Amino acid sequence: MLHIKEETFIRHIRTEKLSRFYILAGQENYLKEHYQAWLVKRALEGGNADFNLHEFDGGAFKCRDVADALEAFPMMGGKNCALVKGIDLDKIPLTEYNKLKDFLKDPPEESVAIFVCTGDFNTKKSARCRTLEKLLEPVGQIAVFYKRSESDLYRFAVDRAAKFHASLPRNVFRTLNQMCGGEMLLLKNETDKVAAYCEGREITPLDLETCCCPVMETTAFELSRAVIYGNFDKAMEILGQLLYLKEEPVAIVGALAAGFIDIYRAKAASLAGKGTSQILAAFDYRGRDFRVRNAMMEVSRCSTGFLRGAVVLLTEADTQLKSSRIKDQVILEKLITQLFVLRKEKERID
């Protein structure tokens, strides 16, 4: 069965007999890890985890190894459990994929196989996923976990803070969620950390500054804002911080490009008479609504010509970082300078 709604999968784990095969997929890694742990715990109930749990690297997947581990009789009760983490079902070799199809025709009865995928399970785009869904119908379950909405993340963070008898106002949560880039695992860890620091009281913006570290995506957006506001010294300071923290130059350009693309989309929407809700409906910003709100705030400061040129410069810098022998720092500093020159040239053009 393919579970799109999380509630149906929870009900299955709580109330039904475990199936012999599970595929956990989707964009939200925290939820995949959470349900993976729950399934493993249920599978090993009454047995010996040291003998009955077999873990495999999905990047080096061999179907025969998984099959051999599951065909052995479980020790001291429970079930044999094979956990394959980090597998991309569309990229495993064809020979292994064919072996997997044969295995799914009749997995061992006293076993549970759990495949945790690196990405989505899209039956519309992937012929392999369509085939596996049919094969799994009698023997397994598929659960796909998408990014949660901002409202869901807020309730999640409030519940985490409550464990430390701390309260989290909505406006403070929005700042925290932005610092975490909308990533649920980071949000959990940062909420726990700041809530422990603020035990018994309300969390404030100053507490976030004291306890929490923003992800590179957030810092890169601040870099794009420094460019838009014409603050060259601030832009170079932020770039220096990212390099000091040994962030990958390609990742810096990628995060910076994402920020400019957000603003470009917002600019196009604004010119077409559209707003935030239309952008959220057209693009996948689930759990990261703040990116659209931030972009809409900067639209009036950016000309269309500047945004188009910025995307071109970022693309060129990305290509240079991947193919040139020029030092990465030089390429990045040149990029920031070019963006400032472009902004000056285009600031009166719309």
mmCIF file of C-alpha atoms in Angstrom:
data_model
loop_
_atom_site.group_PDB
_atom_site.id
_atom_site.type_symbol
_atom_site.label_atom_id
_atom_site.label_comp_id
_atom_site.label_asym_id
_atom_site.label_seq_id
_atom_site.Cartn_x
_atom_site.Cartn_y
_atom_site.Cartn_z
ATOM 1 C CA MET A 1 0.000 0.000 0.000
ATOM 2 C CA LEU A 2 1.252 3.487 -0.869
ATOM 3 C CA HIS A 3 0.779 5.851 2.101
ATOM 4 C CA ILE A 4 0.686 9.494 1.108
ATOM 5 C CA LYS A 5 -0.957 10.585 4.358
ATOM 6 C CA GLU A 6 1.191 10.151 7.450
ATOM 7 C CA GLU A 7 -1.854 9.337 9.578
ATOM 8 C CA THR A 8 -2.617 6.109 7.698
ATOM 9 C CA PHE A 9 0.971 4.913 8.104
ATOM 10 C CA ILE A 10 0.918 5.653 11.830
ATOM 11 C CA ARG A 11 -2.293 3.682 12.164
ATOM 12 C CA HIS A 12 -0.725 0.747 10.320
ATOM 13 C CA ILE A 13 2.349 0.632 12.597
ATOM 14 C CA ARG A 14 0.276 0.958 15.764
ATOM 15 C CA THR A 15 -2.568 -1.432 15.052
ATOM 16 C CA GLU A 16 -1.653 -3.878 12.282
ATOM 17 C CA LYS A 17 0.722 -6.755 11.840
ATOM 18 C CA LEU A 18 4.029 -5.670 10.342
ATOM 19 C CA SER A 19 4.453 -6.255 6.627
ATOM 20 C CA ARG A 20 7.508 -8.008 5.219
ATOM 21 C CA PHE A 21 8.829 -5.051 3.242
ATOM 22 C CA TYR A 22 8.836 -1.251 3.675
ATOM 23 C CA ILE A 23 9.998 1.614 1.514
ATOM 24 C CA LEU A 24 10.368 4.979 3.256
ATOM 25 C CA ALA A 25 10.818 7.876 0.848
ATOM 26 C CA GLY A 26 10.227 11.598 0.453
ATOM 27 C CA GLN A 27 11.872 14.918 1.178
ATOM 28 C CA GLU A 28 11.667 15.021 4.982
ATOM 29 C CA ASN A 29 14.680 13.122 6.339
ATOM 30 C CA TYR A 30 13.705 13.594 9.977
ATOM 31 C CA LEU A 31 10.419 11.745 9.463
ATOM 32 C CA LYS A 32 12.113 8.937 7.548
ATOM 33 C CA GLU A 33 14.550 8.463 10.428
ATOM 34 C CA HIS A 34 11.735 8.631 12.985
ATOM 35 C CA TYR A 35 9.595 5.953 11.328
ATOM 36 C CA GLN A 36 12.608 3.834 10.459
ATOM 37 C CA ALA A 37 13.454 3.671 14.182
ATOM 38 C CA TRP A 38 9.845 2.853 15.089
ATOM 39 C CA LEU A 39 9.643 0.026 12.551
ATOM 40 C CA VAL A 40 12.958 -1.450 13.696
ATOM 41 C CA LYS A 41 11.810 -1.346 17.325
ATOM 42 C CA ARG A 42 8.570 -3.151 16.479
ATOM 43 C CA ALA A 43 10.312 -5.743 14.314
ATOM 44 C CA LEU A 44 12.804 -6.617 17.049
ATOM 45 C CA GLU A 45 10.281 -6.875 19.885
ATOM 46 C CA GLY A 46 10.925 -10.057 21.842
ATOM 47 C CA GLY A 47 14.114 -10.865 19.919
ATOM 48 C CA ASN A 48 17.828 -10.183 20.114
ATOM 49 C CA ALA A 49 18.808 -6.957 18.340
ATOM 50 C CA ASP A 50 22.498 -7.921 18.159
ATOM 51 C CA PHE A 51 21.664 -10.939 16.017
ATOM 52 C CA ASN A 52 18.427 -9.977 14.294
ATOM 53 C CA LEU A 53 19.201 -6.462 13.011
ATOM 54 C CA HIS A 54 21.263 -6.280 9.806
ATOM 55 C CA GLU A 55 22.232 -2.847 8.448
ATOM 56 C CA PHE A 56 23.333 -2.151 4.868
ATOM 57 C CA ASP A 57 24.612 0.821 2.899
ATOM 58 C CA GLY A 58 22.199 1.563 0.066
ATOM 59 C CA GLY A 59 25.018 3.042 -2.004
ATOM 60 C CA ALA A 60 26.593 -0.408 -2.277
ATOM 61 C CA PHE A 61 23.341 -2.387 -2.419
ATOM 62 C CA LYS A 62 23.578 -6.121 -3.123
ATOM 63 C CA CYS A 63 20.223 -7.892 -3.069
ATOM 64 C CA ARG A 64 21.821 -11.254 -2.313
ATOM 65 C CA ASP A 65 23.347 -9.912 0.940
ATOM 66 C CA VAL A 66 19.965 -8.646 2.139
ATOM 67 C CA ALA A 67 18.209 -11.870 1.143
ATOM 68 C CA ASP A 68 20.799 -14.029 2.935
ATOM 69 C CA ALA A 69 20.446 -11.996 6.131
ATOM 70 C CA LEU A 70 16.651 -12.350 6.119
ATOM 71 C CA GLU A 71 16.544 -16.039 5.312
ATOM 72 C CA ALA A 72 18.266 -16.973 8.585
ATOM 73 C CA PHE A 73 15.975 -17.913 11.495
ATOM 74 C CA PRO A 74 15.632 -15.007 14.016
ATOM 75 C CA MET A 75 17.395 -15.520 17.344
ATOM 76 C CA MET A 76 15.345 -15.638 20.548
ATOM 77 C CA GLY A 77 12.086 -14.546 18.919
ATOM 78 C CA GLY A 78 11.119 -11.405 17.100
ATOM 79 C CA LYS A 79 11.845 -11.013 13.391
ATOM 80 C CA ASN A 80 14.917 -10.691 11.259
ATOM 81 C CA CYS A 81 15.206 -7.059 10.216
ATOM 82 C CA ALA A 82 17.252 -5.721 7.302
ATOM 83 C CA LEU A 83 17.723 -1.945 7.279
ATOM 84 C CA VAL A 84 19.013 -0.499 3.991
ATOM 85 C CA LYS A 85 19.762 3.206 4.356
ATOM 86 C CA GLY A 86 20.474 5.741 1.638
ATOM 87 C CA ILE A 87 19.289 3.795 -1.393
ATOM 88 C CA ASP A 88 18.208 5.346 -4.682
ATOM 89 C CA LEU A 89 15.950 2.794 -6.344
ATOM 90 C CA ASP A 90 16.268 4.493 -9.729
ATOM 91 C CA LYS A 91 20.069 4.309 -9.672
ATOM 92 C CA ILE A 92 20.841 0.802 -8.444
ATOM 93 C CA PRO A 93 22.301 -1.400 -11.224
ATOM 94 C CA LEU A 94 19.758 -3.138 -13.431
ATOM 95 C CA THR A 95 21.003 -6.575 -12.328
ATOM 96 C CA GLU A 96 20.342 -5.705 -8.666
ATOM 97 C CA TYR A 97 16.980 -4.178 -9.520
ATOM 98 C CA ASN A 98 15.917 -7.413 -11.271
ATOM 99 C CA LYS A 99 17.067 -9.451 -8.277
ATOM 100 C CA LEU A 100 15.056 -7.171 -6.009
ATOM 101 C CA LYS A 101 11.936 -7.752 -8.101
ATOM 102 C CA ASP A 102 12.415 -11.527 -7.771
ATOM 103 C CA PHE A 103 12.950 -11.188 -4.019
ATOM 104 C CA LEU A 104 9.733 -9.205 -3.604
ATOM 105 C CA LYS A 105 7.686 -12.053 -5.046
ATOM 106 C CA ASP A 106 8.066 -13.950 -1.757
ATOM 107 C CA PRO A 107 10.118 -12.371 1.057
ATOM 108 C CA PRO A 108 10.775 -14.623 4.085
ATOM 109 C CA GLU A 109 7.808 -14.750 6.460
ATOM 110 C CA GLU A 110 9.636 -13.997 9.724
ATOM 111 C CA SER A 111 11.433 -10.957 8.363
ATOM 112 C CA VAL A 112 11.080 -7.220 7.847
ATOM 113 C CA ALA A 113 13.079 -5.331 5.223
ATOM 114 C CA ILE A 114 13.170 -1.521 5.502
ATOM 115 C CA PHE A 115 14.532 0.476 2.566
ATOM 116 C CA VAL A 116 15.148 4.169 3.383
ATOM 117 C CA CYS A 117 15.407 6.078 0.099
ATOM 118 C CA THR A 118 17.500 9.169 -0.550
ATOM 119 C CA GLY A 119 14.689 10.925 -2.395
ATOM 120 C CA ASP A 120 11.108 10.639 -3.529
ATOM 121 C CA PHE A 121 9.058 7.641 -4.663
ATOM 122 C CA ASN A 122 7.364 9.030 -7.750
ATOM 123 C CA THR A 123 5.206 6.547 -9.630
ATOM 124 C CA LYS A 124 4.339 9.169 -12.269
ATOM 125 C CA LYS A 125 7.947 9.747 -13.323
ATOM 126 C CA SER A 126 9.634 6.430 -12.543
ATOM 127 C CA ALA A 127 8.816 3.126 -14.241
ATOM 128 C CA ARG A 128 10.754 1.320 -11.519
ATOM 129 C CA CYS A 129 8.609 2.867 -8.810
ATOM 130 C CA ARG A 130 5.436 1.847 -10.626
ATOM 131 C CA THR A 131 6.680 -1.736 -10.917
ATOM 132 C CA LEU A 132 7.794 -1.907 -7.284
ATOM 133 C CA GLU A 133 4.467 -0.501 -6.090
ATOM 134 C CA LYS A 134 2.612 -3.364 -7.826
ATOM 135 C CA LEU A 135 5.005 -5.994 -6.466
ATOM 136 C CA LEU A 136 4.721 -4.606 -2.939
ATOM 137 C CA GLU A 137 0.924 -4.605 -2.885
ATOM 138 C CA PRO A 138 0.623 -8.069 -1.254
ATOM 139 C CA VAL A 139 3.785 -8.005 0.890
ATOM 140 C CA GLY A 140 4.736 -4.451 1.794
ATOM 141 C CA GLN A 141 4.075 -0.796 2.490
ATOM 142 C CA ILE A 142 5.392 2.425 0.953
ATOM 143 C CA ALA A 143 5.377 5.686 2.921
ATOM 144 C CA VAL A 144 6.255 9.040 1.357
ATOM 145 C CA PHE A 145 7.074 11.927 3.699
ATOM 146 C CA TYR A 146 6.854 15.437 2.285
ATOM 147 C CA LYS A 147 7.999 18.671 3.880
ATOM 148 C CA ARG A 148 5.568 19.815 6.535
ATOM 149 C CA SER A 149 3.763 23.134 6.315
ATOM 150 C CA GLU A 150 4.875 26.079 8.422
ATOM 151 C CA SER A 151 1.810 25.629 10.660
ATOM 152 C CA ASP A 152 2.721 21.965 11.244
ATOM 153 C CA LEU A 153 6.313 22.915 12.020
ATOM 154 C CA TYR A 154 5.112 25.540 14.476
ATOM 155 C CA ARG A 155 3.016 22.996 16.397
ATOM 156 C CA PHE A 156 5.977 20.594 16.320
ATOM 157 C CA ALA A 157 8.360 23.226 17.736
ATOM 158 C CA VAL A 158 5.866 24.343 20.394
ATOM 159 C CA ASP A 159 5.505 20.726 21.567
ATOM 160 C CA ARG A 160 9.302 20.314 21.688
ATOM 161 C CA ALA A 161 9.666 23.525 23.726
ATOM 162 C CA ALA A 162 6.909 22.419 26.112
ATOM 163 C CA LYS A 163 9.021 19.406 27.119
ATOM 164 C CA PHE A 164 11.319 21.952 28.800
ATOM 165 C CA HIS A 165 8.376 24.015 30.147
ATOM 166 C CA ALA A 166 9.318 26.795 27.726
ATOM 167 C CA SER A 167 6.949 28.719 25.441
ATOM 168 C CA LEU A 168 7.640 29.692 21.837
ATOM 169 C CA PRO A 169 5.798 32.728 20.405
ATOM 170 C CA ARG A 170 4.844 32.535 16.737
ATOM 171 C CA ASN A 171 7.063 35.447 15.679
ATOM 172 C CA VAL A 172 10.092 33.918 17.431
ATOM 173 C CA PHE A 173 9.347 30.554 15.821
ATOM 174 C CA ARG A 174 9.405 32.158 12.379
ATOM 175 C CA THR A 175 12.907 33.477 13.016
ATOM 176 C CA LEU A 176 14.010 30.093 14.372
ATOM 177 C CA ASN A 177 12.496 28.217 11.429
ATOM 178 C CA GLN A 178 14.294 30.553 9.030
ATOM 179 C CA MET A 179 17.581 29.967 10.866
ATOM 180 C CA CYS A 180 16.985 26.216 10.388
ATOM 181 C CA GLY A 181 16.082 26.573 6.706
ATOM 182 C CA GLY A 182 12.768 24.811 7.284
ATOM 183 C CA GLU A 183 14.602 21.538 8.028
ATOM 184 C CA MET A 184 12.677 19.515 10.595
ATOM 185 C CA LEU A 185 15.684 17.741 12.146
ATOM 186 C CA LEU A 186 17.553 21.028 12.604
ATOM 187 C CA LEU A 187 14.401 22.623 13.988
ATOM 188 C CA LYS A 188 14.068 19.819 16.531
ATOM 189 C CA ASN A 189 17.694 20.109 17.653
ATOM 190 C CA GLU A 190 17.742 23.908 17.815
ATOM 191 C CA THR A 191 14.370 24.078 19.589
ATOM 192 C CA ASP A 192 15.520 21.551 22.191
ATOM 193 C CA LYS A 193 18.734 23.512 22.712
ATOM 194 C CA VAL A 194 17.179 26.944 23.131
ATOM 195 C CA ALA A 195 14.236 25.576 25.154
ATOM 196 C CA ALA A 196 16.631 23.894 27.590
ATOM 197 C CA TYR A 197 18.423 27.234 27.930
ATOM 198 C CA CYS A 198 15.093 29.021 28.538
ATOM 199 C CA GLU A 199 13.543 26.352 30.753
ATOM 200 C CA GLY A 200 10.410 27.623 32.464
ATOM 201 C CA ARG A 201 10.035 30.865 30.490
ATOM 202 C CA GLU A 202 9.280 32.362 27.080
ATOM 203 C CA ILE A 203 11.912 32.116 24.334
ATOM 204 C CA THR A 204 12.973 35.509 22.961
ATOM 205 C CA PRO A 205 14.823 36.626 19.795
ATOM 206 C CA LEU A 206 17.884 37.342 21.951
ATOM 207 C CA ASP A 207 17.855 33.715 23.130
ATOM 208 C CA LEU A 208 17.989 32.593 19.490
ATOM 209 C CA GLU A 209 21.024 34.805 18.875
ATOM 210 C CA THR A 210 22.686 33.344 21.972
ATOM 211 C CA CYS A 211 21.971 29.651 21.354
ATOM 212 C CA CYS A 212 21.232 28.968 17.692
ATOM 213 C CA CYS A 213 23.328 28.873 14.543
ATOM 214 C CA PRO A 214 21.720 29.761 11.192
ATOM 215 C CA VAL A 215 22.113 27.332 8.299
ATOM 216 C CA MET A 216 24.092 28.447 5.271
ATOM 217 C CA GLU A 217 20.888 29.032 3.292
ATOM 218 C CA THR A 218 19.908 31.755 5.759
ATOM 219 C CA THR A 219 23.376 33.292 5.824
ATOM 220 C CA ALA A 220 23.495 33.276 2.016
ATOM 221 C CA PHE A 221 20.179 35.133 1.934
ATOM 222 C CA GLU A 222 21.698 37.782 4.197
ATOM 223 C CA LEU A 223 24.541 37.979 1.677
ATOM 224 C CA SER A 224 22.066 38.574 -1.153
ATOM 225 C CA ARG A 225 20.373 41.282 0.938
ATOM 226 C CA ALA A 226 23.705 43.005 1.502
ATOM 227 C CA VAL A 227 24.143 43.120 -2.287
ATOM 228 C CA ILE A 228 20.611 44.419 -2.841
ATOM 229 C CA TYR A 229 21.044 47.134 -0.201
ATOM 230 C CA GLY A 230 24.412 48.155 -1.655
ATOM 231 C CA ASN A 231 26.441 47.248 1.459
ATOM 232 C CA PHE A 232 29.684 45.962 -0.046
ATOM 233 C CA ASP A 233 31.580 45.718 3.264
ATOM 234 C CA LYS A 234 28.778 43.662 4.823
ATOM 235 C CA ALA A 235 28.655 41.337 1.809
ATOM 236 C CA MET A 236 32.394 40.669 1.965
ATOM 237 C CA GLU A 237 32.175 40.153 5.738
ATOM 238 C CA ILE A 238 29.454 37.496 5.317
ATOM 239 C CA LEU A 239 31.411 35.805 2.513
ATOM 240 C CA GLY A 240 34.476 35.748 4.755
ATOM 241 C CA GLN A 241 32.444 34.124 7.544
ATOM 242 C CA LEU A 242 31.212 31.393 5.209
ATOM 243 C CA LEU A 243 34.729 30.675 3.959
ATOM 244 C CA TYR A 244 36.072 30.685 7.537
ATOM 245 C CA LEU A 245 33.467 28.071 8.419
ATOM 246 C CA LYS A 246 34.784 26.029 5.461
ATOM 247 C CA GLU A 247 31.491 25.980 3.615
ATOM 248 C CA GLU A 248 31.853 24.523 0.130
ATOM 249 C CA PRO A 249 32.168 27.345 -2.452
ATOM 250 C CA VAL A 250 29.802 25.560 -4.842
ATOM 251 C CA ALA A 251 27.254 25.292 -2.036
ATOM 252 C CA ILE A 252 27.672 29.006 -1.242
ATOM 253 C CA VAL A 253 26.920 29.932 -4.860
ATOM 254 C CA GLY A 254 24.009 27.469 -4.908
ATOM 255 C CA ALA A 255 22.454 28.961 -1.782
ATOM 256 C CA LEU A 256 23.027 32.503 -3.056
ATOM 257 C CA ALA A 257 21.442 31.572 -6.384
ATOM 258 C CA ALA A 258 18.419 30.111 -4.583
ATOM 259 C CA GLY A 259 17.897 33.451 -2.819
ATOM 260 C CA PHE A 260 18.079 35.445 -6.047
ATOM 261 C CA ILE A 261 15.770 33.002 -7.822
ATOM 262 C CA ASP A 262 13.239 33.436 -4.994
ATOM 263 C CA ILE A 263 13.336 37.206 -5.531
ATOM 264 C CA TYR A 264 13.143 36.779 -9.323
ATOM 265 C CA ARG A 265 9.996 34.666 -8.912
ATOM 266 C CA ALA A 266 8.536 37.233 -6.549
ATOM 267 C CA LYS A 267 9.353 40.028 -9.006
ATOM 268 C CA ALA A 268 7.697 38.170 -11.887
ATOM 269 C CA ALA A 269 4.643 37.474 -9.730
ATOM 270 C CA SER A 270 4.438 41.107 -8.655
ATOM 271 C CA LEU A 271 4.614 42.358 -12.241
ATOM 272 C CA ALA A 272 1.809 39.927 -13.134
ATOM 273 C CA GLY A 273 -0.355 41.184 -10.280
ATOM 274 C CA LYS A 274 0.108 38.001 -8.238
ATOM 275 C CA GLY A 275 1.060 37.597 -4.606
ATOM 276 C CA THR A 276 2.567 35.225 -2.048
ATOM 277 C CA SER A 277 -0.281 32.694 -2.181
ATOM 278 C CA GLN A 278 0.094 32.239 -5.949
ATOM 279 C CA ILE A 279 3.857 31.666 -5.625
ATOM 280 C CA LEU A 280 3.323 29.087 -2.878
ATOM 281 C CA ALA A 281 0.753 27.323 -5.043
ATOM 282 C CA ALA A 282 3.044 27.238 -8.085
ATOM 283 C CA PHE A 283 6.311 26.194 -6.391
ATOM 284 C CA ASP A 284 7.289 23.801 -3.620
ATOM 285 C CA TYR A 285 7.979 25.989 -0.567
ATOM 286 C CA ARG A 286 6.287 23.711 1.963
ATOM 287 C CA GLY A 287 7.693 24.482 5.410
ATOM 288 C CA ARG A 288 9.771 27.319 3.933
ATOM 289 C CA ASP A 289 7.081 29.946 3.374
ATOM 290 C CA PHE A 290 9.461 32.492 4.907
ATOM 291 C CA ARG A 291 11.554 32.403 1.737
ATOM 292 C CA VAL A 292 8.659 33.770 -0.296
ATOM 293 C CA ARG A 293 7.804 36.393 2.321
ATOM 294 C CA ASN A 294 11.434 37.518 2.441
ATOM 295 C CA ALA A 295 11.631 37.666 -1.340
ATOM 296 C CA MET A 296 8.451 39.737 -1.617
ATOM 297 C CA MET A 297 9.958 42.278 0.775
ATOM 298 C CA GLU A 298 12.930 42.854 -1.552
ATOM 299 C CA VAL A 299 11.053 43.057 -4.867
ATOM 300 C CA SER A 300 10.817 46.853 -4.929
ATOM 301 C CA ARG A 301 14.588 47.168 -4.546
ATOM 302 C CA CYS A 302 15.458 45.006 -7.547
ATOM 303 C CA SER A 303 14.974 45.660 -11.237
ATOM 304 C CA THR A 304 14.125 42.776 -13.533
ATOM 305 C CA GLY A 305 17.315 43.454 -15.486
ATOM 306 C CA PHE A 306 19.432 43.163 -12.358
ATOM 307 C CA LEU A 307 17.820 39.879 -11.323
ATOM 308 C CA ARG A 308 18.257 38.369 -14.771
ATOM 309 C CA GLY A 309 21.886 39.439 -14.879
ATOM 310 C CA ALA A 310 22.480 38.139 -11.347
ATOM 311 C CA VAL A 311 21.259 34.653 -12.308
ATOM 312 C CA VAL A 312 23.635 34.694 -15.314
ATOM 313 C CA LEU A 313 26.605 35.735 -13.134
ATOM 314 C CA LEU A 314 25.809 33.051 -10.553
ATOM 315 C CA THR A 315 25.600 30.412 -13.283
ATOM 316 C CA GLU A 316 28.964 31.492 -14.675
ATOM 317 C CA ALA A 317 30.539 31.412 -11.200
ATOM 318 C CA ASP A 318 29.178 27.911 -10.599
ATOM 319 C CA THR A 319 30.696 26.726 -13.879
ATOM 320 C CA GLN A 320 34.042 28.328 -13.015
ATOM 321 C CA LEU A 321 34.146 26.728 -9.573
ATOM 322 C CA LYS A 322 33.603 23.313 -11.138
ATOM 323 C CA SER A 323 36.003 23.665 -14.065
ATOM 324 C CA SER A 324 38.561 26.411 -13.492
ATOM 325 C CA ARG A 325 41.934 26.317 -11.710
ATOM 326 C CA ILE A 326 41.394 29.821 -10.335
ATOM 327 C CA LYS A 327 41.226 29.874 -6.533
ATOM 328 C CA ASP A 328 37.691 29.478 -5.235
ATOM 329 C CA GLN A 329 37.960 32.551 -3.005
ATOM 330 C CA VAL A 330 38.985 34.701 -5.974
ATOM 331 C CA ILE A 331 35.980 33.473 -8.000
ATOM 332 C CA LEU A 332 33.595 34.212 -5.116
ATOM 333 C CA GLU A 333 35.017 37.676 -4.426
ATOM 334 C CA LYS A 334 34.861 38.462 -8.145
ATOM 335 C CA LEU A 335 31.226 37.304 -8.196
ATOM 336 C CA ILE A 336 30.230 39.609 -5.328
ATOM 337 C CA THR A 337 31.997 42.547 -7.003
ATOM 338 C CA GLN A 338 30.280 41.825 -10.330
ATOM 339 C CA LEU A 339 26.893 41.711 -8.596
ATOM 340 C CA PHE A 340 27.508 45.151 -7.084
ATOM 341 C CA VAL A 341 28.585 46.582 -10.450
ATOM 342 C CA LEU A 342 25.522 45.050 -12.110
ATOM 343 C CA ARG A 343 23.229 46.454 -9.430
ATOM 344 C CA LYS A 344 24.661 49.939 -9.998
ATOM 345 C CA GLU A 345 24.133 49.631 -13.751
ATOM 346 C CA LYS A 346 20.569 48.313 -13.538
ATOM 347 C CA GLU A 347 19.179 49.978 -10.416
ATOM 348 C CA ARG A 348 17.099 52.473 -12.437
ATOM 349 C CA ILE A 349 15.883 49.935 -14.977
ATOM 350 C CA ASP A 350 12.736 47.894 -14.442
#
